[in-house]
Coordinates of C-alpha atoms in Angstrom, one line a residue:
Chain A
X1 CA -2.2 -67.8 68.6
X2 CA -2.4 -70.9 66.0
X3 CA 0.3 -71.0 63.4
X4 CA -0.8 -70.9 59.8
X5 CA 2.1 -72.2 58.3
X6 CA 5.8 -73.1 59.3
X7 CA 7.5 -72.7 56.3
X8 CA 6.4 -69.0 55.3
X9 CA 8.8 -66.6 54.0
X10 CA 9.2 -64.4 56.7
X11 CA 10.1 -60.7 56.1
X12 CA 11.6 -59.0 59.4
X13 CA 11.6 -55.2 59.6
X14 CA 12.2 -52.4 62.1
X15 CA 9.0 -50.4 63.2
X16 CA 8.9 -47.5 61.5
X17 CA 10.8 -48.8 57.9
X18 CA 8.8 -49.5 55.1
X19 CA 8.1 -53.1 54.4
X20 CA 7.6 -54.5 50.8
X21 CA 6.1 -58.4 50.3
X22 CA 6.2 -60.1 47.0
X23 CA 4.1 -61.9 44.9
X24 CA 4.7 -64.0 41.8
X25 CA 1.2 -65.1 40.4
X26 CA 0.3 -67.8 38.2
X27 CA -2.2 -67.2 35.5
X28 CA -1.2 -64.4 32.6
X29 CA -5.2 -64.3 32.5
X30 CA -6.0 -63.4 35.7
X31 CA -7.6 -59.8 35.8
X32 CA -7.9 -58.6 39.3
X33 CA -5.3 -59.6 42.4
X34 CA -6.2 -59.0 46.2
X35 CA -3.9 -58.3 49.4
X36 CA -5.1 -59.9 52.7
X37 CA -3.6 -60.1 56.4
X38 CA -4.1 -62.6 58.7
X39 CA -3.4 -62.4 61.8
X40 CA -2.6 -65.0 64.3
X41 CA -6.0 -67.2 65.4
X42 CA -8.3 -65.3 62.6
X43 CA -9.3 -65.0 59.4
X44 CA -7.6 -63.2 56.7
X45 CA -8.8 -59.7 56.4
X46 CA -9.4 -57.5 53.1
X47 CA -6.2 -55.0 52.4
X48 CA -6.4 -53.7 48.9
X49 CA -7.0 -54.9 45.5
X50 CA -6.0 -53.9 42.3
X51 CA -7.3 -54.6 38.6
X52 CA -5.2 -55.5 36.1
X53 CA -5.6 -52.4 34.2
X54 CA -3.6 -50.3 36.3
X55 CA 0.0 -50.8 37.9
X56 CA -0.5 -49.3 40.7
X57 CA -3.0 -48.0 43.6
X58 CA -2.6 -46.7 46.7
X59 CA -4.8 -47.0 49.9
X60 CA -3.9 -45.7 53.4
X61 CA -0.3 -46.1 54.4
X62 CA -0.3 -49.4 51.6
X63 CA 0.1 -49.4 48.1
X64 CA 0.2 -52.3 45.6
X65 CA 1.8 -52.8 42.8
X66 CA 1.5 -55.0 39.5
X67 CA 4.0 -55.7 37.1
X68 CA 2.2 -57.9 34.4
X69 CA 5.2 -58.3 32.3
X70 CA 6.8 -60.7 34.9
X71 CA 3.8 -61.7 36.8
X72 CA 4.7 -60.0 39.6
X73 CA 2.8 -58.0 42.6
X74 CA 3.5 -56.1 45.8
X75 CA 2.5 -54.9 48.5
X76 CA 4.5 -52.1 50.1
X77 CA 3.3 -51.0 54.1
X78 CA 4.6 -47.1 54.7
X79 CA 6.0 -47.0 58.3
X80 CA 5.2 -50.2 59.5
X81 CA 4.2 -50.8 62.9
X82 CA 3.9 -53.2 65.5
X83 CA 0.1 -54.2 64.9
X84 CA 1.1 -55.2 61.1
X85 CA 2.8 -58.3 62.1
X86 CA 0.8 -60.5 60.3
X87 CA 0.5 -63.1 57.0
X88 CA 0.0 -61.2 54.3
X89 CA -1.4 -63.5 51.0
X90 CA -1.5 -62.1 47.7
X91 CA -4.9 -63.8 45.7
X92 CA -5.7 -63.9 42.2
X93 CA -9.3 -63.6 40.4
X94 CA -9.0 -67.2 38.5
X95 CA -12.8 -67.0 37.9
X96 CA -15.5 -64.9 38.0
X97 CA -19.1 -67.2 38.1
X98 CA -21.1 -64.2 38.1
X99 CA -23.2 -62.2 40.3
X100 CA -20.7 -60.9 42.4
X101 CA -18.7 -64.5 43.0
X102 CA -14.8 -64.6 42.9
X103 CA -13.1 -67.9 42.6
X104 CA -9.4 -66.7 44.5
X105 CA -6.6 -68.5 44.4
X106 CA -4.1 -67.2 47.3
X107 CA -0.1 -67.6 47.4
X108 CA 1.7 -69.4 50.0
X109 CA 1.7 -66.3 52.4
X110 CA 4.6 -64.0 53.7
X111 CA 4.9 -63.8 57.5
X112 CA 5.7 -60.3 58.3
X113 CA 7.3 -59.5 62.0
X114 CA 7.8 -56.0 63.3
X115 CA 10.6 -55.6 65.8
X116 CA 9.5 -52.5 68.1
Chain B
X1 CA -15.7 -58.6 63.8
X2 CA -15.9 -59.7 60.3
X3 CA -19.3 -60.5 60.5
X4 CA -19.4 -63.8 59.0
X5 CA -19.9 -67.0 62.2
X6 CA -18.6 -69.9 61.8
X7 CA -19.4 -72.9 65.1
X8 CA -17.6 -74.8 66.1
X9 CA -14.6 -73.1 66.7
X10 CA -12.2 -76.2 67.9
X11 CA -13.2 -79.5 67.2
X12 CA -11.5 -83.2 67.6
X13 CA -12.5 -86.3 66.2
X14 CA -11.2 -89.8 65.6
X15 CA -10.5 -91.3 61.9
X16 CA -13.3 -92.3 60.1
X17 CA -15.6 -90.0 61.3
X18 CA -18.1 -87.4 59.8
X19 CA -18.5 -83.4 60.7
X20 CA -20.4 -80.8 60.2
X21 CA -19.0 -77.2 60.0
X22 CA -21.8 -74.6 59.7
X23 CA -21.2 -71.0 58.7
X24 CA -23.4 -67.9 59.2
X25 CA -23.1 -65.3 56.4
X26 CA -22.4 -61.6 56.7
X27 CA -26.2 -60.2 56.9
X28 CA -27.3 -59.7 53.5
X29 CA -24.6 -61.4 51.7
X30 CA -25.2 -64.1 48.8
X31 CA -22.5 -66.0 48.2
X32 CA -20.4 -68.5 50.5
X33 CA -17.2 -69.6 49.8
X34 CA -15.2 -72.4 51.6
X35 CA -11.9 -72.2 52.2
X36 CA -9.1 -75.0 53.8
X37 CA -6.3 -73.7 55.3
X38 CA -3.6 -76.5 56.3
X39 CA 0.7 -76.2 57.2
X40 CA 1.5 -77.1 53.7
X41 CA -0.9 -75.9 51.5
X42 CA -1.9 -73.0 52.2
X43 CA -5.7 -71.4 51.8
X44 CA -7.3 -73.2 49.3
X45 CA -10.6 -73.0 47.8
X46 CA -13.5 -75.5 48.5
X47 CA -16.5 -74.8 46.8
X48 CA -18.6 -71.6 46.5
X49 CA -22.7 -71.0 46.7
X50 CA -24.9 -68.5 45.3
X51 CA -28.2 -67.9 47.0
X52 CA -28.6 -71.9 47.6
X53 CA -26.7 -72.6 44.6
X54 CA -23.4 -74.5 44.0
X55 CA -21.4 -71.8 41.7
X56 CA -17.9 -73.0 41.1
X57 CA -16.0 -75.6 42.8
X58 CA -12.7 -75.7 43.8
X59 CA -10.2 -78.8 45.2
X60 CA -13.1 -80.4 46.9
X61 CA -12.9 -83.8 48.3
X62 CA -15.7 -86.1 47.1
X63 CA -15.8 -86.7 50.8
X64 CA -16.6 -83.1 51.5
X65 CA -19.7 -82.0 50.6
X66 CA -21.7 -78.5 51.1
X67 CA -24.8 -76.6 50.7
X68 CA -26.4 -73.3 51.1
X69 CA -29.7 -73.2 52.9
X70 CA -32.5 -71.0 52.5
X71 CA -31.8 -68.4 55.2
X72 CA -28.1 -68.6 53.4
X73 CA -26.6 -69.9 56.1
X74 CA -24.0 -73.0 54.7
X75 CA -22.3 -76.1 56.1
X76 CA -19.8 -78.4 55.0
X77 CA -19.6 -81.9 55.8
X78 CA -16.5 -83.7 55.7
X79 CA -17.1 -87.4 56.2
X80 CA -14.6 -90.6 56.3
X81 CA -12.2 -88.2 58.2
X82 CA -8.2 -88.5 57.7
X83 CA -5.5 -87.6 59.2
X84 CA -4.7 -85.2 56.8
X85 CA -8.4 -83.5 56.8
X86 CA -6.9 -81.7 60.2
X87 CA -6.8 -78.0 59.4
X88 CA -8.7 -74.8 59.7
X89 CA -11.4 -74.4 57.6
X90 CA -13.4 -71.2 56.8
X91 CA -16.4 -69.5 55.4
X92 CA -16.3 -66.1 53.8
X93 CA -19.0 -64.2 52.6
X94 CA -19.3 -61.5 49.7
X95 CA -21.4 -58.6 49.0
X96 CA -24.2 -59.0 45.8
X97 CA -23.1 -56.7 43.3
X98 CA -23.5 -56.2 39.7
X99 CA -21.0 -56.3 37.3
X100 CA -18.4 -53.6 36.9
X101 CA -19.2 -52.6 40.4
X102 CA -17.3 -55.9 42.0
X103 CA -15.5 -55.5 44.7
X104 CA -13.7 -59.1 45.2
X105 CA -13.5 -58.7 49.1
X106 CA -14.4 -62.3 51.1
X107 CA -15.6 -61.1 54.8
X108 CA -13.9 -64.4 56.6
X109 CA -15.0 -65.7 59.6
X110 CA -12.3 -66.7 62.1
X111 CA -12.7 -71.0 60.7
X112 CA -13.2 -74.1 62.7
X113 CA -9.9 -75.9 64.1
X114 CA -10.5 -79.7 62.9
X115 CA -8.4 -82.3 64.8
X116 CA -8.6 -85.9 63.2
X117 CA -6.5 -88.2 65.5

């Protein structure tokens, strides 16, 4: 598969641990923050989002959390497995242009390996 | 299968040259965002379109240019190619919705591989 990035933080874990992937997000304004994987040779895929009125929310075996105090956000994967090695971006809402249009901006990516 | 096509898939091309990246949107979907995806910079943002219409534009070269046709299909052209154009670009597609219903998942396809050598 193609590389997207050589100089990724890379978090390793042990299948079956729970994995947590940072995020520290630019804009105090931003009002809504997204989690996508990418996997190798495609395009990043929808996790789970989160609006800035909450701190947390939970989807199925991943929840995210948002700390707006220190612009922070993370993504925490309950027994991880093989098939979630991946690059997982965090993206921020810097814009909303209406009708249903998001401007994101997405971090730098974390590379997540799973060692069966 | 996101849904969202993007053609071609690989392509390789000398310095100087112009391309054409097309990108077919999830069926029913509005808006078309570009995205470039290089080693050291990450995904970033292109440009967006609306139903035909440029909506908000991101680091865009003025050598790139886009546009959403009719049948909402898009394609960016990236012209006076550089080394540094080499990357993956792609095309994501959203859902219409209304306000307070938003829901600010992108459906990516799986980008076009640009080679400038």
């Amino acid at each position: 598969g193609e590389s997207v990035g050589l100089h990724l933080p890379t978090l390793s874990v042990q299948e079956g641990d729970n994995s947590i992937i940072n995020c520290a997000y630019s804009n105090s304004a931003s009002d809504y923050f997204i989690w996508y994987k990418q996997e190798s040779g495609k395009g990043p895929q929808f996790i789970i989002d989160i609006r800035s009125n909450m701190d947390k929310r939970q989807g199925q075996r991943v929840t995210v959390l948002l700390n707006k105090t220190v612009k922070h956000l993370s993504l925490q994967i309950a027994a991880t497995q093989p098939g979630d090695s991946a690059v997982y971006f965090c993206a921020e809402n810097m814009g909303y242009s209406g009708a249903g249009s998001y401007q994101l901006t997405f971090g730098k990516g974390t590379k997540l390996s799973v060692i069966p | 299968d996101s849904g969202v096509t993007q053609t071609p898939k690989h392509l390789i091309t000398a310095t100087g040259q112009r391309v054409t990246l097309r990108c077919s949107p999830r069926s029913g979907d509005l808006s078309v965002y570009w995205y470039q995806q290089s080693l050291d910079q990450g995904l970033q943002f292109l440009i967006q379109y609306y139903n035909g219409e440029e909506r908000a534009k991101g680091n865009i070269l003025e050598r790139f240019s886009a546009q959403q046709f009719p049948d909402l299909h898009s394609e960016l052209n990236l012209s006076s190619l550089e080394l540094g154009d080499s990357a993956l670009y792609f095309c994501a597609s959203s859902p219409r919705t209304g306000p307070g219903g938003n829901t600010g998942e992108l459906f990516f396809g799986e980008g076009s591989r640009l080679t400038v050598l």
